[in-house]
Coordinates of N, CA, C and O in Angstrom, one line a residue:
X1 N 10.4 -35.2 32.5 CA 10.3 -34.6 31.2 C 10.6 -33.1 31.3 O 10.0 -32.3 32.2
X2 N 11.2 -32.5 30.3 CA 11.7 -31.3 30.1 C 10.5 -30.3 29.6 O 10.2 -30.5 28.5
X3 N 10.0 -29.5 30.3 CA 8.9 -28.6 29.8 C 9.4 -27.1 30.1 O 10.3 -26.8 30.9
X4 N 8.8 -26.1 29.6 CA 9.1 -24.7 29.7 C 9.0 -24.4 31.0 O 9.6 -23.3 31.5
X5 N 8.4 -25.0 31.9 CA 8.2 -24.6 33.5 C 9.1 -25.6 34.3 O 9.0 -25.3 35.6
X6 N 9.8 -26.5 33.7 CA 10.8 -27.1 34.4 C 11.8 -26.2 35.1 O 12.4 -25.4 34.4
X7 N 12.3 -26.5 36.4 CA 13.2 -25.7 37.0 C 14.6 -26.5 36.5 O 14.6 -27.7 36.7
X8 N 15.4 -25.7 36.0 CA 16.5 -26.3 35.4 C 17.9 -25.7 36.2 O 18.1 -24.4 36.2
X9 N 18.8 -26.4 36.5 CA 20.1 -26.1 37.1 C 21.2 -26.0 35.9 O 21.4 -27.1 35.5
X10 N 21.8 -25.0 35.8 CA 22.7 -25.0 34.8 C 24.1 -24.7 35.3 O 24.3 -23.6 36.1
X11 N 25.1 -25.6 35.0 CA 26.5 -25.4 35.5 C 27.1 -24.3 34.6 O 27.2 -24.5 33.4
X12 N 27.4 -23.3 35.1 CA 27.7 -21.8 34.2 C 29.0 -21.5 34.6 O 29.4 -21.1 35.8
X13 N 29.9 -21.5 33.6 CA 31.3 -21.2 33.7 C 31.7 -19.7 33.4 O 32.9 -19.3 33.6
X14 N 30.8 -18.9 33.0 CA 30.9 -17.6 32.3 C 31.6 -17.6 31.0 O 32.0 -16.6 30.3
X15 N 31.8 -18.9 30.4 CA 32.4 -18.9 29.1 C 31.4 -18.9 28.0 O 30.1 -19.0 28.3
X16 N 32.0 -18.9 26.8 CA 31.2 -18.7 25.7 C 30.0 -19.9 25.4 O 28.9 -19.7 25.1
X17 N 30.4 -21.2 25.9 CA 29.7 -22.3 25.8 C 28.5 -22.2 26.8 O 27.3 -22.5 26.3
X18 N 28.8 -21.8 27.9 CA 27.7 -21.7 29.1 C 26.7 -20.4 28.6 O 25.5 -20.7 28.6
X19 N 27.4 -19.5 28.1 CA 26.4 -18.3 27.6 C 25.5 -18.7 26.5 O 24.4 -18.5 26.4
X20 N 26.1 -19.3 25.6 CA 25.3 -20.0 24.4 C 24.3 -20.8 24.8 O 23.1 -20.7 24.4
X21 N 24.4 -21.8 25.8 CA 23.6 -22.7 26.2 C 22.4 -21.9 27.0 O 21.2 -22.2 26.5
X22 N 22.6 -21.0 27.9 CA 21.7 -20.1 28.5 C 20.7 -19.4 27.5 O 19.6 -19.3 27.5
X23 N 21.6 -18.7 26.5 CA 20.9 -18.0 25.5 C 19.9 -18.6 24.7 O 18.8 -18.4 24.5
X24 N 20.3 -19.9 24.3 CA 19.6 -20.9 23.6 C 18.4 -21.3 24.4 O 17.1 -21.2 23.9
X25 N 18.4 -21.5 25.6 CA 17.3 -21.9 26.5 C 16.4 -20.8 26.6 O 15.1 -21.1 26.4
X26 N 16.8 -19.6 26.7 CA 16.0 -18.5 27.0 C 15.2 -18.2 25.6 O 14.1 -18.0 25.7
X27 N 15.9 -18.3 24.5 CA 15.2 -18.2 23.2 C 14.3 -19.2 22.9 O 13.2 -19.0 22.3
X28 N 14.4 -20.5 23.6 CA 13.3 -21.5 23.3 C 12.2 -21.4 24.3 O 11.4 -22.3 24.5
X29 N 12.2 -20.4 25.2 CA 11.3 -20.0 26.3 C 11.4 -20.7 27.7 O 10.5 -20.6 28.4
X30 N 12.5 -21.2 27.9 CA 12.7 -21.7 29.3 C 13.2 -20.5 30.2 O 14.2 -19.8 29.9
X31 N 12.3 -20.4 31.2 CA 12.6 -19.2 32.0 C 13.3 -19.5 33.4 O 13.8 -18.7 34.2
X32 N 12.9 -20.8 33.9 CA 13.1 -21.2 35.3 C 14.6 -21.8 35.4 O 14.8 -23.0 35.6
X33 N 15.6 -20.9 35.1 CA 17.0 -21.4 35.0 C 17.7 -20.9 36.3 O 17.5 -19.7 36.8
X34 N 18.4 -21.8 36.9 CA 19.3 -21.4 38.1 C 20.7 -21.7 37.6 O 21.1 -22.8 37.3
X35 N 21.6 -20.6 37.6 CA 23.0 -20.7 37.2 C 23.9 -20.9 38.4 O 23.7 -20.5 39.5
X36 N 24.8 -21.9 38.3 CA 25.7 -22.4 39.4 C 27.2 -22.2 38.9 O 27.4 -22.8 37.9
X37 N 27.9 -21.1 39.4 CA 29.3 -21.0 39.1 C 30.2 -21.6 40.1 O 29.8 -21.5 41.3
X38 N 31.1 -22.3 39.7 CA 32.2 -22.9 40.5 C 33.5 -22.2 40.6 O 34.1 -21.8 39.5
X39 N 33.9 -21.6 41.7 CA 35.2 -21.2 42.0 C 36.1 -22.2 42.5 O 36.0 -22.7 43.5
X40 N 36.9 -22.6 41.5 CA 38.0 -23.7 41.7 C 39.2 -23.3 42.5 O 39.9 -24.1 42.7
X41 N 39.3 -22.1 42.7 CA 40.6 -21.6 43.5 C 41.8 -21.8 42.5 O 42.9 -22.1 43.0
X42 N 41.6 -21.8 41.1 CA 42.8 -22.0 40.3 C 43.1 -20.8 39.5 O 44.2 -20.8 38.9
X43 N 42.2 -19.8 39.6 CA 42.5 -18.6 38.6 C 43.0 -17.5 39.6 O 43.0 -17.6 40.7
X44 N 43.7 -16.6 38.8 CA 44.3 -15.5 39.5 C 42.8 -14.6 40.1 O 41.9 -14.9 39.5
X45 N 43.3 -13.9 41.0 CA 42.3 -12.9 41.7 C 41.5 -12.2 40.8 O 40.2 -12.0 40.7
X46 N 42.3 -11.7 39.8 CA 41.9 -10.7 38.7 C 40.9 -11.3 37.8 O 39.7 -10.8 37.6
X47 N 41.3 -12.6 37.4 CA 40.5 -13.5 36.5 C 39.2 -13.9 37.2 O 38.1 -13.8 36.6
X48 N 39.3 -14.3 38.4 CA 38.2 -14.8 39.1 C 37.2 -13.5 39.4 O 35.9 -13.8 39.1
X49 N 37.7 -12.3 39.7 CA 36.8 -11.2 39.9 C 36.0 -10.9 38.6 O 34.8 -10.5 38.6
X50 N 36.7 -11.0 37.5 CA 36.1 -10.7 36.2 C 35.0 -11.7 35.9 O 33.9 -11.3 35.4
X51 N 35.3 -12.8 36.2 CA 34.2 -14.1 35.9 C 33.1 -13.9 36.8 O 31.7 -13.9 36.3
X52 N 33.3 -13.6 38.0 CA 32.2 -13.4 39.0 C 31.3 -12.2 38.5 O 30.1 -12.3 38.6
X53 N 32.0 -11.1 38.2 CA 31.4 -9.9 37.9 C 30.4 -10.1 36.6 O 29.2 -9.8 36.6
X54 N 31.1 -10.9 35.7 CA 30.3 -11.2 34.4 C 29.1 -12.0 34.8 O 28.0 -11.6 34.5
X55 N 29.4 -13.0 35.6 CA 28.1 -13.9 36.0 C 27.1 -13.2 36.7 O 25.9 -13.3 36.3
X56 N 27.5 -12.2 37.7 CA 26.4 -11.7 38.4 C 25.5 -10.5 37.6 O 24.4 -10.6 37.4
X57 N 26.4 -9.8 36.7 CA 25.7 -8.9 35.7 C 25.0 -9.6 34.6 O 23.8 -9.2 34.4
X58 N 25.3 -10.7 34.2 CA 24.7 -11.5 33.1 C 23.3 -12.0 33.8 O 22.4 -12.0 33.3
X59 N 23.3 -12.7 35.0 CA 22.2 -13.2 35.7 C 21.3 -12.1 35.9 O 20.0 -12.2 35.8
X60 N 21.6 -11.1 36.5 CA 20.7 -9.9 36.9 C 20.1 -9.4 35.5 O 19.0 -9.2 35.5
X61 N 20.9 -9.2 34.4 CA 20.3 -8.7 33.1 C 19.2 -9.7 32.7 O 18.2 -9.3 32.0
X62 N 19.4 -10.9 32.7 CA 18.7 -12.0 32.3 C 17.5 -12.4 33.3 O 16.6 -13.3 32.9
X63 N 17.6 -11.8 34.5 CA 16.6 -12.2 35.4 C 16.7 -13.5 36.0 O 15.5 -14.2 36.3
X64 N 17.9 -14.1 36.1 CA 18.1 -15.4 36.6 C 18.7 -15.3 37.8 O 19.4 -14.4 38.3
X65 N 18.6 -16.6 38.6 CA 19.2 -16.8 39.9 C 20.5 -17.3 39.7 O 20.9 -18.1 38.8
X66 N 21.6 -16.7 40.5 CA 22.9 -17.2 40.4 C 23.4 -17.7 41.8 O 23.3 -16.9 42.8
X67 N 24.1 -18.8 41.8 CA 24.8 -19.3 43.0 C 26.2 -19.4 42.7 O 26.6 -19.9 41.6
X68 N 27.1 -18.9 43.4 CA 28.5 -19.0 43.4 C 29.1 -20.0 44.5 O 28.8 -19.7 45.5
X69 N 29.7 -21.2 44.0 CA 30.1 -22.1 45.0 C 31.7 -22.2 44.9 O 32.2 -22.4 43.8
X70 N 32.2 -22.1 46.0 CA 33.7 -22.2 46.2 C 34.2 -23.7 46.4 O 33.6 -24.4 47.4
X71 N 34.9 -24.3 45.5 CA 35.4 -25.7 45.8 C 37.0 -25.6 45.6 O 37.4 -25.5 44.5
X72 N 37.7 -25.7 46.7 CA 39.2 -25.6 46.5 C 39.7 -27.0 46.1 O 39.9 -27.9 46.9
X73 N 39.8 -27.0 44.8 CA 40.3 -28.1 43.9 C 41.6 -28.8 44.5 O 41.8 -30.0 44.7
X74 N 42.7 -27.8 44.7 CA 44.0 -28.3 44.9 C 44.1 -29.1 46.4 O 44.6 -30.0 46.6
X75 N 43.3 -28.6 47.2 CA 43.1 -29.2 48.7 C 42.7 -30.5 48.5 O 43.2 -31.5 49.1
X76 N 41.6 -30.7 47.7 CA 40.8 -32.0 47.5 C 41.6 -33.0 46.7 O 41.5 -34.1 47.0
X77 N 42.5 -32.5 45.8 CA 43.4 -33.2 44.9 C 44.1 -34.3 45.8 O 44.3 -35.4 45.3
X78 N 44.9 -33.6 46.8 CA 45.6 -34.6 47.6 C 44.8 -35.7 48.2 O 45.3 -36.7 48.2
X79 N 43.6 -35.6 48.5 CA 42.7 -36.6 49.2 C 42.3 -37.5 48.0 O 42.4 -38.8 48.3
X80 N 41.9 -37.1 47.0 CA 41.5 -37.9 45.9 C 42.6 -38.7 45.1 O 42.3 -39.6 44.4
X81 N 43.8 -38.1 45.1 CA 45.0 -38.6 44.5 C 44.6 -38.8 42.9 O 44.9 -39.8 42.3
X82 N 44.0 -37.8 42.4 CA 43.7 -37.6 40.9 C 44.1 -36.4 40.4 O 44.7 -35.4 41.1
X83 N 44.0 -36.2 39.1 CA 44.5 -34.9 38.4 C 43.6 -33.7 38.8 O 42.6 -34.0 39.4
X84 N 44.0 -32.6 38.7 CA 43.3 -31.4 38.9 C 41.9 -31.5 38.2 O 40.8 -31.2 38.8
X85 N 41.9 -31.8 36.9 CA 40.7 -31.8 36.0 C 39.6 -32.9 36.7 O 38.4 -32.8 36.7
X86 N 40.2 -34.1 37.0 CA 39.2 -35.2 37.6 C 38.8 -34.8 38.9 O 37.6 -35.0 39.2
X87 N 39.5 -34.1 39.8 CA 39.3 -33.9 41.0 C 38.2 -32.7 40.9 O 37.0 -32.7 41.7
X88 N 38.2 -31.7 40.0 CA 37.4 -30.6 39.8 C 36.0 -31.2 39.4 O 35.0 -30.8 39.9
X89 N 36.0 -32.2 38.4 CA 34.9 -32.8 37.9 C 34.2 -33.6 39.1 O 32.9 -33.5 39.2
X90 N 34.7 -34.3 39.9 CA 34.2 -35.1 41.0 C 33.4 -34.2 42.0 O 32.6 -34.3 42.5
X91 N 34.2 -32.7 42.3 CA 33.7 -32.0 43.2 C 32.6 -31.3 42.6 O 31.3 -31.1 43.4
X92 N 32.6 -31.0 41.4 CA 31.3 -30.2 40.8 C 30.2 -31.3 40.7 O 29.1 -30.8 41.0
X93 N 30.4 -32.4 40.2 CA 29.3 -33.4 40.1 C 28.7 -33.6 41.5 O 27.5 -33.7 41.5
X94 N 29.5 -33.8 42.5 CA 29.0 -33.9 43.8 C 28.2 -32.9 44.2 O 27.2 -32.9 44.9
X95 N 28.5 -31.5 44.1 CA 27.9 -30.4 44.7 C 26.7 -30.1 43.7 O 25.7 -29.9 44.2
X96 N 26.7 -30.5 42.3 CA 25.6 -30.3 41.5 C 24.4 -31.3 42.0 O 23.3 -30.8 42.2
X97 N 24.7 -32.4 42.3 CA 23.9 -33.4 42.7 C 23.3 -32.9 44.2 O 21.9 -33.1 44.5
X98 N 24.1 -32.5 45.1 CA 23.8 -32.1 46.5 C 22.7 -30.8 46.2 O 21.8 -30.8 46.9
X99 N 23.1 -30.0 45.5 CA 22.3 -28.8 45.3 C 20.9 -28.9 44.7 O 20.0 -28.4 45.0
X100 N 21.1 -29.8 43.8 CA 19.7 -30.2 42.9 C 18.9 -31.0 44.0 O 17.6 -30.7 43.9
X101 N 19.3 -31.8 44.9 CA 18.5 -32.5 45.9 C 17.9 -31.4 46.7 O 16.8 -31.5 47.1
X102 N 18.8 -30.6 47.2 CA 18.4 -29.5 48.2 C 17.3 -28.6 47.7 O 16.4 -28.1 48.4
X103 N 17.4 -28.3 46.3 CA 16.4 -27.3 45.7 C 15.3 -28.0 44.9 O 14.6 -27.3 44.3
X104 N 15.3 -29.3 45.1 CA 14.4 -30.1 44.2 C 14.5 -30.0 42.7 O 13.3 -29.8 42.0
X105 N 15.7 -29.9 42.2 CA 15.9 -30.0 40.6 C 16.1 -31.4 40.3 O 16.8 -32.0 40.8
X106 N 15.4 -31.6 39.2 CA 15.7 -32.9 38.5 C 16.5 -33.0 37.3 O 16.9 -34.0 36.9
X107 N 16.7 -31.6 36.8 CA 17.5 -31.6 35.6 C 18.6 -30.6 35.8 O 18.5 -29.6 36.4
X108 N 19.8 -31.1 35.3 CA 21.0 -30.4 35.3 C 21.6 -30.4 34.0 O 21.6 -31.4 33.2
X109 N 21.9 -29.1 33.4 CA 22.5 -29.1 32.1 C 24.1 -28.5 32.3 O 24.3 -27.7 33.1
X110 N 24.7 -29.0 31.4 CA 26.2 -28.5 31.2 C 26.4 -28.2 29.7 O 25.7 -28.6 28.8
X111 N 27.4 -27.3 29.5 CA 27.6 -26.9 28.2 C 28.8 -27.5 27.4 O 29.4 -27.0 26.6
X112 N 29.0 -28.9 28.0 CA 29.9 -29.7 27.1 C 29.5 -29.8 25.7 O 28.5 -30.0 25.4
X113 N 30.5 -29.6 24.7 CA 30.3 -29.5 23.4 C 31.2 -30.6 22.6 O 32.0 -31.3 23.4
X114 N 31.1 -30.5 21.4 CA 31.8 -31.5 20.5 C 33.3 -31.4 20.8 O 34.0 -32.4 20.9
X115 N 33.9 -30.2 21.0 CA 35.4 -30.2 21.0 C 35.7 -30.8 22.3 O 37.0 -31.3 22.5
X116 N 34.9 -30.6 23.5 CA 35.2 -31.3 24.8 C 35.4 -32.7 24.6 O 36.2 -33.4 25.2
X117 N 34.5 -33.3 23.6 CA 34.6 -34.9 23.5 C 36.0 -35.1 23.0 O 36.6 -36.1 23.4
X118 N 36.3 -34.6 21.8 CA 37.6 -34.8 21.3 C 38.9 -34.5 22.2 O 39.8 -35.3 22.3
X119 N 38.7 -33.5 22.9 CA 39.8 -33.2 24.1 C 40.0 -34.3 24.9 O 41.0 -34.9 25.1
X120 N 38.8 -34.8 25.3 CA 38.8 -35.9 26.4 C 39.4 -37.3 25.8 O 40.1 -37.9 26.2
X121 N 39.0 -37.4 24.4 CA 39.4 -38.6 23.7 C 41.0 -38.5 23.5 O 41.5 -39.5 23.8
X122 N 41.4 -37.3 23.2 CA 42.9 -37.1 22.9 C 43.7 -37.3 24.3 O 44.8 -38.0 24.4
X123 N 43.0 -36.9 25.4 CA 43.7 -37.1 26.7 C 43.7 -38.5 27.1 O 44.8 -39.0 27.6
X124 N 42.6 -39.2 26.8 CA 42.7 -40.7 27.1 C 43.6 -41.5 26.4 O 44.3 -42.3 26.8
X125 N 43.8 -41.1 25.1 CA 44.7 -41.7 24.2 C 46.4 -41.5 24.8 O 47.0 -42.4 24.7
X126 N 46.4 -40.2 25.0 CA 47.7 -39.6 25.5 C 48.0 -40.6 26.8 O 49.2 -40.9 27.1
X127 N 47.1 -40.9 27.8 CA 47.4 -41.5 28.9 C 47.5 -42.9 28.7 O 47.7 -43.7 29.7
X128 N 47.2 -43.5 27.3 CA 47.4 -44.7 27.2 C 46.2 -45.7 27.4 O 46.3 -47.0 27.7
X129 N 45.0 -45.1 27.7 CA 43.9 -45.9 28.0 C 43.6 -46.9 26.7 O 43.6 -46.4 25.6
X130 N 43.3 -48.1 27.0 CA 43.1 -49.2 26.1 C 41.8 -48.8 25.3 O 41.7 -48.9 24.1
X131 N 40.8 -48.6 26.1 CA 39.4 -48.4 25.4 C 39.3 -47.1 25.0 O 39.2 -46.0 26.0
X132 N 39.2 -46.7 23.6 CA 39.0 -45.4 23.2 C 37.8 -45.2 22.6 O 37.5 -45.8 21.6
X133 N 36.9 -44.5 23.2 CA 35.6 -44.1 22.7 C 35.1 -42.8 23.2 O 35.8 -42.2 23.9
X134 N 34.0 -42.4 22.5 CA 33.6 -41.0 23.0 C 33.3 -41.1 24.4 O 32.6 -41.7 24.8
X135 N 34.0 -40.2 25.2 CA 33.9 -40.2 26.7 C 32.5 -39.7 27.3 O 32.1 -40.0 28.3
X136 N 32.0 -38.6 26.6 CA 30.8 -38.0 27.2 C 29.6 -38.4 26.7 O 29.4 -38.7 25.4
X137 N 28.5 -38.9 27.6 CA 27.3 -39.3 27.2 C 26.2 -38.1 27.1 O 26.5 -37.2 27.9
X138 N 25.3 -38.1 26.3 CA 24.3 -37.1 26.4 C 23.6 -37.0 27.7 O 23.4 -35.9 28.1
X139 N 23.4 -38.0 28.4 CA 22.7 -37.9 29.8 C 23.5 -38.8 30.8 O 24.3 -39.9 30.4
X140 N 23.6 -38.5 32.0 CA 24.0 -39.1 33.1 C 23.1 -39.1 34.2 O 22.8 -38.0 34.6
X141 N 22.9 -40.2 34.9 CA 22.0 -40.3 35.9 C 22.7 -40.1 37.2 O 23.5 -41.0 37.5
X142 N 22.7 -39.0 37.9 CA 23.4 -38.6 39.2 C 22.8 -39.2 40.3 O 23.4 -39.5 41.1
X143 N 21.5 -39.4 40.3 CA 20.8 -40.1 41.5 C 19.5 -40.6 40.8 O 19.2 -40.3 39.4
X144 N 18.7 -41.1 41.6 CA 17.4 -41.6 41.4 C 16.5 -40.6 40.5 O 16.0 -41.0 39.5
X145 N 16.5 -39.4 40.9 CA 15.7 -38.4 40.4 C 16.3 -37.3 39.7 O 15.8 -36.3 39.2
X146 N 17.7 -37.5 39.6 CA 18.4 -36.2 39.0 C 19.1 -36.8 37.7 O 19.9 -37.6 37.9
X147 N 18.9 -36.1 36.6 CA 19.7 -36.3 35.5 C 20.5 -35.1 34.9 O 19.9 -34.0 34.9
X148 N 21.7 -35.5 34.6 CA 22.6 -34.4 33.9 C 22.4 -34.6 32.4 O 22.6 -35.7 31.9
X149 N 22.2 -33.5 31.8 CA 22.1 -33.5 30.2 C 23.3 -32.6 29.7 O 23.6 -31.6 30.3
X150 N 23.8 -33.1 28.4 CA 24.8 -32.3 27.9 C 24.3 -32.0 26.5 O 24.6 -32.8 25.5
X151 N 23.3 -31.1 26.2 CA 22.6 -30.9 25.0 C 23.6 -30.3 23.7 O 23.0 -30.3 22.8
X152 N 24.7 -29.9 24.1 CA 25.6 -29.2 23.1 C 26.7 -30.4 22.6 O 27.5 -29.9 21.8
X153 N 26.6 -31.6 22.9 CA 27.6 -32.5 22.5 C 27.9 -32.5 21.0 O 28.9 -32.9 20.5
X154 N 27.0 -32.3 20.1 CA 27.0 -32.4 18.6 C 27.4 -31.1 18.1 O 27.4 -30.8 16.8
X155 N 27.6 -30.1 18.9 CA 27.9 -28.8 18.3 C 29.4 -28.3 18.5 O 30.0 -28.5 19.7
X156 N 30.1 -27.8 17.5 CA 31.5 -27.6 17.7 C 31.4 -26.1 18.1 O 30.8 -25.3 18.0
X157 N 32.8 -25.9 18.8 CA 33.2 -24.6 19.4 C 33.0 -23.4 18.5 O 32.3 -22.4 18.7
X158 N 33.5 -23.8 17.2 CA 33.4 -22.7 16.3 C 32.0 -22.2 15.9 O 31.7 -21.1 15.8
X159 N 31.0 -23.3 15.8 CA 29.7 -22.9 15.7 C 29.0 -22.1 16.9 O 28.3 -21.1 16.7
X160 N 29.4 -22.4 18.1 CA 29.0 -21.7 19.2 C 29.5 -20.2 19.2 O 28.7 -19.2 19.4
X161 N 30.8 -20.1 18.8 CA 31.4 -18.7 18.7 C 30.7 -17.9 17.6 O 30.3 -16.9 17.9
X162 N 30.5 -18.5 16.4 CA 29.9 -17.9 15.2 C 28.4 -17.4 15.7 O 28.1 -16.3 15.2
X163 N 27.8 -18.3 16.4 CA 26.4 -18.0 16.6 C 26.4 -16.7 17.6 O 25.5 -15.9 17.5
X164 N 27.3 -16.8 18.7 CA 27.2 -15.7 19.5 C 27.7 -14.4 18.8 O 27.1 -13.3 19.2
X165 N 28.6 -14.5 17.9 CA 28.9 -13.2 17.2 C 28.0 -12.8 16.4 O 27.6 -11.5 16.3
X166 N 27.2 -13.7 15.8 CA 26.0 -13.2 14.8 C 24.9 -12.6 15.6 O 24.3 -11.7 15.2
X167 N 24.8 -13.2 16.8 CA 23.7 -12.5 17.8 C 24.2 -11.4 18.6 O 23.4 -10.7 19.4
X168 N 25.5 -10.9 18.3 CA 26.1 -9.9 19.1 C 26.1 -10.0 20.5 O 25.8 -9.0 21.1
X169 N 26.5 -11.2 21.0 CA 26.6 -11.5 22.5 C 27.9 -11.8 22.8 O 28.5 -12.6 22.3
X170 N 28.3 -10.9 23.9 CA 29.8 -11.0 24.1 C 30.0 -12.1 25.2 O 29.0 -12.5 25.9

């Protein structure tokens, strides 16, 4: 069960969605957050440096732990024979599970939101998938003791952006 004292692993992208999720958790009194940023080796060096710098400064300012994990998606894509997006998701999920087991985290949070659901739905439709349903579930059990939660699934991107603007959070 999630309490204010629960150690929570947050998949943190440095984007508005992740910042909104962490800000909300902090506002609600959750302090034991561990941020995990993934370097997929897909961004330019300049973009990557900006992201990592932002993550480090943000975590330090908020008094949170940050781990940066390198996952070379293009190399793994050849092995998995899947799209870049699918390969990145497989690698992230695998490492999130591994890291959670290593550090005894039972709860992992991601900042997937309503618009991510729509995007996934449209991609499935475009790919000709027969079964079209909302692809993301609120929870996924990654192992016997580890659950991944997507608490923002009912929140639209515009609501996230507006909330951050209102709170004057960049």
